[in-house]
XYZ file of C-alpha atoms in Angstrom:
599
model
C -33.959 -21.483 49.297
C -36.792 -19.881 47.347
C -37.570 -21.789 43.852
C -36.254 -19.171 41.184
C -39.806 -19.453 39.035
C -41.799 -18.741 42.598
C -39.337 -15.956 42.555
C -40.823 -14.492 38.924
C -44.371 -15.160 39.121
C -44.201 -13.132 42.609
C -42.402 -9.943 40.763
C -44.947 -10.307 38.346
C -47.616 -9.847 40.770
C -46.249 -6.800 42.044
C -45.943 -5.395 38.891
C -49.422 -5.717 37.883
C -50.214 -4.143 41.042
C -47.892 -1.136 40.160
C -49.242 -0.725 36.982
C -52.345 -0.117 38.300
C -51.282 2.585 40.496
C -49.028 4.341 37.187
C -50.708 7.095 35.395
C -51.443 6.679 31.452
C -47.530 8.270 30.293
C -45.944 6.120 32.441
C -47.945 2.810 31.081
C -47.002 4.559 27.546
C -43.336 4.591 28.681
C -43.477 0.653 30.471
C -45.219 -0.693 26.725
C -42.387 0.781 24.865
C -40.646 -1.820 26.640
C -42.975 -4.992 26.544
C -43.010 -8.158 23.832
C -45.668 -6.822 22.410
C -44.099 -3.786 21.156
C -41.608 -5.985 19.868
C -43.600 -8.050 17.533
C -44.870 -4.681 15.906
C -41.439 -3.566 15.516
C -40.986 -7.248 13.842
C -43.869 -7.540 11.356
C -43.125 -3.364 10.783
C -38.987 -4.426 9.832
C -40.269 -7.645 7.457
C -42.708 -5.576 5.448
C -39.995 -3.110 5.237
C -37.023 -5.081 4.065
C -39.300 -6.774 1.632
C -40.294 -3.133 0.313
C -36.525 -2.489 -0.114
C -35.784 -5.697 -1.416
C -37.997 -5.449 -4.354
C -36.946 -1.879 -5.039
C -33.385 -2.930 -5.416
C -34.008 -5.894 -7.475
C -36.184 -3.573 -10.267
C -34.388 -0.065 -10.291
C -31.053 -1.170 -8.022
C -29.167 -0.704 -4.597
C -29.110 3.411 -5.186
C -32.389 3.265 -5.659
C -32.782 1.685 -2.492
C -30.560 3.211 -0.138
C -32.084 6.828 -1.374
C -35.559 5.551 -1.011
C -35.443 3.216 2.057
C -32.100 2.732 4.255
C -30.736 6.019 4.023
C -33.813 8.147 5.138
C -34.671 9.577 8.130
C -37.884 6.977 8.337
C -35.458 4.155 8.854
C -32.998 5.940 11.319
C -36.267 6.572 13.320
C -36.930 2.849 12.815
C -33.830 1.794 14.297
C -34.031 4.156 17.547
C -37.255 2.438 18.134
C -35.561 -0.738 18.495
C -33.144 1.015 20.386
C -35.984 2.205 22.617
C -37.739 -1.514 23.321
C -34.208 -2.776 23.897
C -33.540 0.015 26.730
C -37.232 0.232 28.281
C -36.858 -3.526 28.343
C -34.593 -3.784 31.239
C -35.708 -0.035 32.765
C -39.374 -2.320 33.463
C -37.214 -4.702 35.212
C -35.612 -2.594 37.573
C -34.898 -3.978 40.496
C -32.865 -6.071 38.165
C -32.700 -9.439 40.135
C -29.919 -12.209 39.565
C -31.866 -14.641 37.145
C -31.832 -11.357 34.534
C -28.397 -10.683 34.585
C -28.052 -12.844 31.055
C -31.664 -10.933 29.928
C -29.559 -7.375 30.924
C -26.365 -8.317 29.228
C -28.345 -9.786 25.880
C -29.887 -6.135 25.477
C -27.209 -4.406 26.015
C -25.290 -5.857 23.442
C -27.875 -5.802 20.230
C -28.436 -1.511 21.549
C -24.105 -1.736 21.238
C -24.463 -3.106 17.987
C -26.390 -1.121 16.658
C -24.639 1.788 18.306
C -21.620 0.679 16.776
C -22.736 0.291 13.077
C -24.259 3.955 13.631
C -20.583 5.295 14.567
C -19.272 3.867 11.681
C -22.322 5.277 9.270
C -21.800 8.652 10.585
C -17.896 8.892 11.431
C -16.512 6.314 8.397
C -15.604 6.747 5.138
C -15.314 4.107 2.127
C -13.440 5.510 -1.089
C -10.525 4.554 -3.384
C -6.927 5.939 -4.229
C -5.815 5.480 -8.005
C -1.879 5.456 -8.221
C 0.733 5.492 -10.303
C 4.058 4.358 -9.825
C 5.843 6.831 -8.095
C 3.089 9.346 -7.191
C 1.946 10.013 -3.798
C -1.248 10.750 -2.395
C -2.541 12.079 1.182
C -6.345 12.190 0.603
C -8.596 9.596 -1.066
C -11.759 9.932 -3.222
C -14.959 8.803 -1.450
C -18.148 7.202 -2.710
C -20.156 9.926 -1.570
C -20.295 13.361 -3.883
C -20.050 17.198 -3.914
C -21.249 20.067 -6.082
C -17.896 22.199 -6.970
C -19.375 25.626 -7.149
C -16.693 28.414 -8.856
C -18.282 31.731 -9.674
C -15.666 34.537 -11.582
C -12.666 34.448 -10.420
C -13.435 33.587 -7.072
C -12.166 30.262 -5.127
C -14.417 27.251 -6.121
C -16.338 25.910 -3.205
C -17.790 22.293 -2.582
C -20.924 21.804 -1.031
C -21.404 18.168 0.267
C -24.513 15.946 -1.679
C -23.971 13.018 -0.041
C -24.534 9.533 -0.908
C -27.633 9.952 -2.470
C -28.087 13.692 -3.482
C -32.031 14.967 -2.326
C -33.378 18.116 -3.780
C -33.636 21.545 -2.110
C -31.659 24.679 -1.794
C -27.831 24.204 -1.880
C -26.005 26.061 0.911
C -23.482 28.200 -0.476
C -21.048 29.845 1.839
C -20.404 32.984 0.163
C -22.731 35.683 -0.168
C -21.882 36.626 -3.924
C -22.919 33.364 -5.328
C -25.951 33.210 -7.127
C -28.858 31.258 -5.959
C -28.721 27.396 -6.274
C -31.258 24.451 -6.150
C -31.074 20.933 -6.875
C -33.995 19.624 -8.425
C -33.629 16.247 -9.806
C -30.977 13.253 -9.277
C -30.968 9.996 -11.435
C -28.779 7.258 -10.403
C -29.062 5.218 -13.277
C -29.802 6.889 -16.446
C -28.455 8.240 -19.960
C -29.312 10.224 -22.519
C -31.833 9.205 -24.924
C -30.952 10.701 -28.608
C -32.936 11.122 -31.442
C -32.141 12.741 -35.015
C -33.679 15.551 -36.290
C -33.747 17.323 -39.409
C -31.108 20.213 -38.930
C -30.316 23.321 -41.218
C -27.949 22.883 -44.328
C -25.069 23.885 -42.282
C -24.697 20.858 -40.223
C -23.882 17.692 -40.815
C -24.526 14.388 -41.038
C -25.749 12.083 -38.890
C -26.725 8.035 -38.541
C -28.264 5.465 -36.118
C -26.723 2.475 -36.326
C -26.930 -1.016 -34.147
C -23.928 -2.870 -33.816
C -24.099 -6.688 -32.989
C -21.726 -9.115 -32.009
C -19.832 -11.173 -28.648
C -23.029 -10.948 -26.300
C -22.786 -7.070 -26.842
C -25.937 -5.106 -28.552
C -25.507 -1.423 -29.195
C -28.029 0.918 -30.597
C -25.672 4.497 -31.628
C -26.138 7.951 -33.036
C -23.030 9.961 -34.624
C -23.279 13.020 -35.820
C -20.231 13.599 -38.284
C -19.795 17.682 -37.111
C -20.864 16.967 -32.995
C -17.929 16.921 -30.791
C -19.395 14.943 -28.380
C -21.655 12.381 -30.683
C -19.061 11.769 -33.109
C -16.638 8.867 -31.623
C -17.669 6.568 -29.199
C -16.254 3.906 -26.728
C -17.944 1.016 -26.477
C -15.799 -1.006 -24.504
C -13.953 -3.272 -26.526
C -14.623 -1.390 -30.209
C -15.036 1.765 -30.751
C -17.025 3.414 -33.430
C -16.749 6.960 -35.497
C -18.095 8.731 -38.898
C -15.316 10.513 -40.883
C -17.525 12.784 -43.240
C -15.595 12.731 -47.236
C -16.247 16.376 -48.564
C -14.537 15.423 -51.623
C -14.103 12.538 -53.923
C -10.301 12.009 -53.524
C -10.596 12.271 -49.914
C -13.271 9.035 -49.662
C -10.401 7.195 -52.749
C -7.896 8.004 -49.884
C -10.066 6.058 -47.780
C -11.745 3.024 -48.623
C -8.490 1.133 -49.846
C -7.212 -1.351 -47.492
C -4.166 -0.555 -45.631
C -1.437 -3.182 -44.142
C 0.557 -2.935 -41.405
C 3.985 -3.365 -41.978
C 5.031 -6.145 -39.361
C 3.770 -7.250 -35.732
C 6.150 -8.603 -33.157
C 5.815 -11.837 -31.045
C 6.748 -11.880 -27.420
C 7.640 -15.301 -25.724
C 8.103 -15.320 -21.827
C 10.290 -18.186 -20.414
C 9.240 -20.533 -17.178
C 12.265 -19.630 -15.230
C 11.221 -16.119 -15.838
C 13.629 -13.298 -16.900
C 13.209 -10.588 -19.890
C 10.912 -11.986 -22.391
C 12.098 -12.493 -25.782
C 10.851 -10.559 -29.019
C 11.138 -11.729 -32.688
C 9.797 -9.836 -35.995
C 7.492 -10.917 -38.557
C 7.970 -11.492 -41.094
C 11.548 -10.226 -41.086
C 12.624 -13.951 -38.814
C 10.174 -15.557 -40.399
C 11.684 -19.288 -41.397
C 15.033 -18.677 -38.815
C 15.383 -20.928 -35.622
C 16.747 -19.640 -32.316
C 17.399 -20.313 -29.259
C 15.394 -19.224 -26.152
C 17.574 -20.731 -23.635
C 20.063 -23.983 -23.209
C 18.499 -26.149 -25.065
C 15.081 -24.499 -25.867
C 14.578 -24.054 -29.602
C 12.096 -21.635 -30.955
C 10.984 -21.829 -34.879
C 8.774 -19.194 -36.663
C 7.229 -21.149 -39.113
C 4.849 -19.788 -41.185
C 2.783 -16.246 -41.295
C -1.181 -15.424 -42.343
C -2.251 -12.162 -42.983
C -5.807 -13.412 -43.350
C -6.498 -15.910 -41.481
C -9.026 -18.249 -41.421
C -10.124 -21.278 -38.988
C -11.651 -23.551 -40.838
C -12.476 -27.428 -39.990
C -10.425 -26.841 -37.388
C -6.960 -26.076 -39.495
C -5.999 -22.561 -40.335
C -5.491 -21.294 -44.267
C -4.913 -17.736 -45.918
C -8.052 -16.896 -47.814
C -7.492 -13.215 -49.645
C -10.880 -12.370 -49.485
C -11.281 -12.390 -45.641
C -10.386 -8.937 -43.359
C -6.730 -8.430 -41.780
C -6.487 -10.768 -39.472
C -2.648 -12.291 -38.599
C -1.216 -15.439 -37.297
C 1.701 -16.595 -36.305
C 2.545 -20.749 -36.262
C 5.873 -21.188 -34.776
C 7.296 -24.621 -33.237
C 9.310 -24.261 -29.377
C 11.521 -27.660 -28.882
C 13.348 -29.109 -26.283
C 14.718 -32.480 -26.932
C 12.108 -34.965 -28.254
C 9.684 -32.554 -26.969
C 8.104 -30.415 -29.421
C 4.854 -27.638 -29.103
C 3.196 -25.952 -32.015
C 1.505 -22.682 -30.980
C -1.041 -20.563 -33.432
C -1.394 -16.852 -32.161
C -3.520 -14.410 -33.441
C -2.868 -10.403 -33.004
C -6.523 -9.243 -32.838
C -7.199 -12.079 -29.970
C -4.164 -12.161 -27.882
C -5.904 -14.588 -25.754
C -6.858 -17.271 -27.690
C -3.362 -19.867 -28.380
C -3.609 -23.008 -29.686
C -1.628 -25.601 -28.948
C -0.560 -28.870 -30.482
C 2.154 -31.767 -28.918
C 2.216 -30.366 -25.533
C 2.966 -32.983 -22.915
C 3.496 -32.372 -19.336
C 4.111 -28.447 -18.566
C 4.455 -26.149 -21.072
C 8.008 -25.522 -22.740
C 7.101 -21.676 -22.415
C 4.986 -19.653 -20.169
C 3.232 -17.130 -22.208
C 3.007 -15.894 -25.660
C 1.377 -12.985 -27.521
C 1.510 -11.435 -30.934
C 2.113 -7.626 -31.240
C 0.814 -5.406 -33.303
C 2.287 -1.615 -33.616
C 0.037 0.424 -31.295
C -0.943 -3.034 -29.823
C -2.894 -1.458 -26.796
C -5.331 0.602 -29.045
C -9.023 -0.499 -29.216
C -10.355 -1.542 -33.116
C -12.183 1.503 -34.858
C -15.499 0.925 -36.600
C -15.316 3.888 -39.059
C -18.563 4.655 -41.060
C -17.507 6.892 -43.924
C -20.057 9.521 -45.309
C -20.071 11.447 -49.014
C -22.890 13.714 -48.123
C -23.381 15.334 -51.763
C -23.915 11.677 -52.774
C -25.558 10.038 -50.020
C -23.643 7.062 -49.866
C -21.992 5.247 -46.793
C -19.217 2.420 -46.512
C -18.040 0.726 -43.369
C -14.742 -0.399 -42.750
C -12.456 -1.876 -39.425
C -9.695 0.098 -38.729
C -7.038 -1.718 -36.063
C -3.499 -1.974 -35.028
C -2.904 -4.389 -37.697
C -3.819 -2.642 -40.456
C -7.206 -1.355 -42.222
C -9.970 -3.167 -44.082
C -11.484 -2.240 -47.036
C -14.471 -0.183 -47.059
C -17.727 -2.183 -47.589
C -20.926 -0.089 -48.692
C -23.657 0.476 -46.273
C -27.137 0.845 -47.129
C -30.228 1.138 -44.834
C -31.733 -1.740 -43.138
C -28.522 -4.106 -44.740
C -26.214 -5.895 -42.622
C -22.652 -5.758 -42.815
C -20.610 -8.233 -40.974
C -16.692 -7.553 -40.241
C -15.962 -11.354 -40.033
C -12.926 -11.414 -37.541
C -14.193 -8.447 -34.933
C -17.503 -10.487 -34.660
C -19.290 -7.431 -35.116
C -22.592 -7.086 -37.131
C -23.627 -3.647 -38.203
C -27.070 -2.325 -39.760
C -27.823 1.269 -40.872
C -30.755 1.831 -38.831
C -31.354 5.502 -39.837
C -29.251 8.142 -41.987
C -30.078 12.114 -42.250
C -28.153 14.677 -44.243
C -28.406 17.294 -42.023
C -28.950 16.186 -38.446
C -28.634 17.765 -34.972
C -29.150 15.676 -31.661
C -32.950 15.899 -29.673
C -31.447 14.621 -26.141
C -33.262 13.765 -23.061
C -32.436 12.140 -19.838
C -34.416 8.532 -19.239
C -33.751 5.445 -17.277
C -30.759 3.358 -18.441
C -32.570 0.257 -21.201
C -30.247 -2.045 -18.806
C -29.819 -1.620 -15.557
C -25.963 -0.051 -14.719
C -25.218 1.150 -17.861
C -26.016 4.485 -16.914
C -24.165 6.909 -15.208
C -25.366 9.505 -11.702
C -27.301 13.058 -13.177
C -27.771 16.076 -11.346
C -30.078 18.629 -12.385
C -29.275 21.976 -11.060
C -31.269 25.519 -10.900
C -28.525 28.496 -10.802
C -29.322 32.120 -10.514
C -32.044 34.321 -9.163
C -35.638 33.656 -9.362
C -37.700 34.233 -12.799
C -34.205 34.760 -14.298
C -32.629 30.998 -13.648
C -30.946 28.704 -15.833
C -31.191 24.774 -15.785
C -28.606 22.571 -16.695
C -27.913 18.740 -16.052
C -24.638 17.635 -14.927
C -23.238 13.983 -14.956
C -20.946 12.698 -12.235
C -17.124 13.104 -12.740
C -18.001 15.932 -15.585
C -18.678 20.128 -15.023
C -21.254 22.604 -16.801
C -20.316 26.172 -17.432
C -23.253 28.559 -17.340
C -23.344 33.096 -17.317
C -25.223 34.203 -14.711
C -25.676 38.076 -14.022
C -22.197 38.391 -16.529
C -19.873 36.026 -14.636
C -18.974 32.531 -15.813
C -20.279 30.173 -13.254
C -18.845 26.412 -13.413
C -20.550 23.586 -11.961
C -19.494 20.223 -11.257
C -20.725 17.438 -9.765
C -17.695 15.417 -8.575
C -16.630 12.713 -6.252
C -15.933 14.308 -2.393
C -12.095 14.213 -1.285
C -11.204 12.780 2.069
C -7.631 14.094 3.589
C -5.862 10.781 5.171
C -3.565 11.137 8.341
C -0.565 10.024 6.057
C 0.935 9.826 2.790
C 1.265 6.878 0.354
C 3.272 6.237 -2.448
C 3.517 3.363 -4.980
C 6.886 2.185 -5.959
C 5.677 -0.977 -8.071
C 2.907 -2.766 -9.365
C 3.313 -6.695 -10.025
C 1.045 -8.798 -11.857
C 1.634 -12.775 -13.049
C -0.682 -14.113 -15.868
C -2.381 -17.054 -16.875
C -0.152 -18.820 -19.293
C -0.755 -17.857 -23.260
C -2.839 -15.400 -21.855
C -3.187 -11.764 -20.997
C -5.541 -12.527 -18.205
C -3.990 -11.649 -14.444
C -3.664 -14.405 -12.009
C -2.474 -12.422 -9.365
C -1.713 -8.607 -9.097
C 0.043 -6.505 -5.859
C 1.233 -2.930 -5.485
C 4.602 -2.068 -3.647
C 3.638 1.033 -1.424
C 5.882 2.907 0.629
C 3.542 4.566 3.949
C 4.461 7.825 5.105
C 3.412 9.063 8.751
C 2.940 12.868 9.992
C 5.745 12.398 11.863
C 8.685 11.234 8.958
C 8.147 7.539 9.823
C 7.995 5.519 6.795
C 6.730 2.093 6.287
C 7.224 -0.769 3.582
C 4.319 -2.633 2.787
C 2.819 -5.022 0.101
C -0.826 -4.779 -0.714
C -2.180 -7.620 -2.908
C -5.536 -9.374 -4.109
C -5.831 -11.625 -0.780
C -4.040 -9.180 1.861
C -5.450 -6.045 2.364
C -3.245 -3.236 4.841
C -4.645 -1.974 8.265
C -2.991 1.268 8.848
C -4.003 3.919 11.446
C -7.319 2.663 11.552
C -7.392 2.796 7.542
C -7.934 -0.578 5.593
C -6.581 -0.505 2.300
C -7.739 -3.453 -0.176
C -6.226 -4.095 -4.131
C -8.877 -3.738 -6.097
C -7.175 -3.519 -9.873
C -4.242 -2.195 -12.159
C -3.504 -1.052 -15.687
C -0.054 -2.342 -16.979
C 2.358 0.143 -18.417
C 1.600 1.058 -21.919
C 2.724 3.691 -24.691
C 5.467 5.188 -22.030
C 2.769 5.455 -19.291
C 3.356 4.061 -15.802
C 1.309 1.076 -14.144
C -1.384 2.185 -12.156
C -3.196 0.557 -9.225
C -6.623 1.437 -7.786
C -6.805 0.636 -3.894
C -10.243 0.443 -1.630
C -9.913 2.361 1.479
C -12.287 1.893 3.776
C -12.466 3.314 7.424
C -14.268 1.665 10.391
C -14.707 3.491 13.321
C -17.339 1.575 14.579
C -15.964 -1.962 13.790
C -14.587 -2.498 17.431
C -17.741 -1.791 19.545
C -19.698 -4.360 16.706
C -16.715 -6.631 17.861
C -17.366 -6.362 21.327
C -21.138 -6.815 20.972
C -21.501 -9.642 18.762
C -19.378 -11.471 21.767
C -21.713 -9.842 24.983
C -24.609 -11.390 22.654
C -23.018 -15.073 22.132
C -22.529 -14.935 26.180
C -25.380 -13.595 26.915
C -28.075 -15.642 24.625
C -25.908 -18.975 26.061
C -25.903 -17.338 29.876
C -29.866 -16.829 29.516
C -30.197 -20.865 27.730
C -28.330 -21.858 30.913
C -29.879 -20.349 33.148
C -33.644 -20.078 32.175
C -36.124 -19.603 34.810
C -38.816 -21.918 33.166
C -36.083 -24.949 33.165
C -34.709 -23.925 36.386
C -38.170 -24.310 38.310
C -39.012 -27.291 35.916
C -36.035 -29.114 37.145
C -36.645 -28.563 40.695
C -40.281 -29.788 40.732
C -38.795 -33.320 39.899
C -35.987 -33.166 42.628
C -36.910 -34.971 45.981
C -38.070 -32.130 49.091
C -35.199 -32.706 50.684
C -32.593 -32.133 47.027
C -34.069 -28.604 47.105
């Protein structure tokens, strides 16, 4: 039998002479195909990923995608590889035995990438936000539309995509005016600055707020709907403007809450148990047989100090609760605090804990602290006081440039600026730190030399009169219809103990088919739901609060495309060990040491 490397170098030869005999297109075509194409197509990729590498790492993966993986540069990339992969094997035609692995190795890198462009074009990622007991059939996609609604006509969405690009927008219906997107910014906000305003309006501050690896720099603007409370995350700030003296005296005084509540869960589980302070303050009861619980003593202000805990009148509102729990010759002593729910100290504990969580209620526990920063315009002055579920500090003055610390929020706050009559100056820049802006269109609507711009955030509308008709615009997330309904029954959740920190979170669904068929299923942290090609991943909650029901927030995510990457990835394990097996080089190698007659 013929050697299989005699076999190689002899189709080599009569390739070369082909190639002589093949016009210039044709030895275009054949290149397309060679190693050497291949290494350009290499070096070309590296200096590309590096390029989109350092663009996400300075202005972030939007940034990216728009500028580099999502344009039609890199989709023409890819179908070059495409292109060596396929006019790789169409140069080896006749395909002989020995290539078979080289045939089946191509193949499967052109259906992987095949398959990863199916589920590009033909998936969709988004998430479903539920509450218990509502059902859903579509889900809300990471991609975006412009909701168009002129008069009194139906409103009409015209897809942006991922990454809006500028142009003219398509509208579908003649009678809408003309529209143009001219700007996107995936990461910005709005930088404000005060001016002087007219007597009329009112006034406004800068202010930077300091405290628990947080640093905010703020405008309010006491008569400004939309600069005059903000949400901060865990504070929140506002100015309340005093037109008159007794108004500010009906302010600055300190204000106690009448009584918080502590809640005590139980290992075995079971209701948990509520007691009030300081009405059971000094009582003893018991949780269970032979469980004890004692509230022992109560601090409106409290301080930590040298590691013990004392009242000191002069600090803010801050209450805790030292109570003893005692089974036996066991005995715990837990300190709570209402404005950090988290934090419990503990004292005697030996072995596991006697109870399994603990937490110290305030009325309207679930609302966020208020930084209020009262005004007197006529006199100029300004006080700052903490406003929280536990009752209200006393106001503390505020003068420019001065610090004011509100001791148990952590918070430091400085009066950067303060104007008497202010209106905002706002302009859209880059976000100071990356992702703490939000996604900006900026749209043109209505005929040319007559057209209006406005900028529109995402999740938000602008409302605009064009030729005498109200025309709303919104930039909002794009809706995806899903081939069944689902509905959320429950949402469970078990915590750390003495904290308010989730361990472990699920949602109850119930899965409703087009046909009536219904299905009970549990989606939690660590097991997602495959349903009619749908995967559907638990991706957070919000426990009930103030009468409201739990809601859960699910990632969907459909995958067209996943099988034929599947089915690829194992073609290209066979065929890369196939082709080590049964390499030409090692083959003839081999049989140049075996004796004439072995051959």
């Amino acid at each position: 039998m013929e050697p299989a490397y005699l076999r190689t170098v002899r189709d080599k030869e009569r390739k070369n002479e082909m190639n002589h005999e093949e016009s210039v297109g044709m030895r275009l075509f054949r290149f397309l195909g060679k190693v050497q194409f291949t290494m350009i197509l290499l070096i070309l990729g590296g200096l590309v990923m590096a390029l989109g590498t350092i663009i996400e790492s300075k202005f972030g993966t939007e940034a990216a995608q728009g500028g580099i993986y999502h344009t039609f540069l890199f989709d023409f990339y890819l179908f070059l590889i495409v292109v060596n992969l396929v006019v790789a094997v169409i140069n080896r035609i006749p395909i002989q035995r020995h290539q078979w692995a080289f045939v089946l190795t191509h193949s499967s890198i052109v259906l992987l990438l095949f398959g990863a462009w199916v589920s590009r074009t033909f998936g969709h990622e988004g998430t479903l936000a539920l509450r218990e007991g509502d059902t859903l059939d579509r889900m809300t996609l990471v991609t975006a539309d412009l909701e168009v609604r002129y008069g009194d006509g139906e409103a009409q969405r015209i897809p942006l995509g991922r990454i809006p690009r500028p142009g003219l927008l398509d509208t579908a219906r003649s009678e809408h005016p003309r529209l143009q997107l001219l700007r996107y910014e995936g990461d910005a906000e709005f930088a404000v600055q005060l001016v002087d305003a007219e007597e009329e309006k009112g006034p406004g501050v800068k202010l930077h707020l300091d405290g628990k690896g947080m640093h905010f720099n703020e405008w309010l603007i006491g008569d400004h709907r939309s600069f005059r409370r903000k949400d901060l995350g865990p504070v929140e700030v506002a100015i309340l403007v005093a037109h008159t003296e007794k108004t500010l005296a009906d302010w600055l005084p300190e204000l106690d809450s009448p009584e918080v509540t502590l809640r005590v869960s139980l290992p075995k589980g079971g209701p948990a148990r509520e007691f009030r302070v300081p009405a059971d303050l000094g009582k003893e009861f018991e949780l269970e047989e032979g469980l004890k619980i004692k509230l022992v003593s109560f601090l409106k202000r409290a301080r930590v100090i040298d590691k013990g805990i004392e009242e000191d009148p002069k600090a803010p509102i801050n209450p805790a609760l030292i109570f003893s729990v005692q089974r036996g010759d066991t005995m715990e002593t837990h300190t709570v605090f209402s404005q950090f729910p988290e934090f419990n100290l503990v004292k005697g504990r030996v072995g596991d804990p006697l109870i399994a969580g603990v937490s110290l209620l305030s009325p309207d526990a679930d609302e966020k602290p208020l930084i209020r920063i009262l005004v007197h315009p006529e006199s100029d002055r300004l006080w700052v006081q903490l406003a929280a579920s536990t009752g209200r500090g006393a106001g503390h003055p505020l003068r420019q440039d001065k610090t004011v610390v509100l001791g148990n929020l952590g918070f430091e706050i400085t009066l950067l600026q303060y104007v008497r009559h202010a209106k905002p100056d706002v302009k859209l820049a880059k976000a100071e730190k990356k992702g703490d802006g939000a996604r900006w269109i900026q749209v043109l609507a209505g005929p040319e030399g007559d057209a209006q711009e406005v900028w529109i955030s995402y999740g938000s509308s602008q409302s605009l009169l064009v030729d005498g008709k109200n025309l709303v615009l919104g930039f909002v997330p794009a809706v995806q219809p899903l081939p069944f309904k689902i509905q959320l029954e429950k949402v469970q959740a078990d915590y750390h103990p003495g904290s308010s920190r989730a361990s472990q979170y699920s949602s109850e669904v119930k899965i409703q088919g087009p046909e009536g068929q219904d299905r009970q299923a549990v989606i939690s942290m660590n097991r997602p739901l495959d349903h009619a090609g749908y995967r559907l991943f638990q991706s957070g909650f919000q426990k009930a609060r103030g009468g409201a029901p739990a809601v859960t927030w699910l990632s969907v995510s459909y995958d067209p495309g996943v099988t034929l990457v599947y089915i690829a990835f194992f073609a290209l394990i066979l065929g890369v060990g196939w082709y080590v097996k049964s390499n030409p080089v090692q083959t003839a190698r081999k049989s140049q040491h075996q004796p004439t007659g072995e051959r």
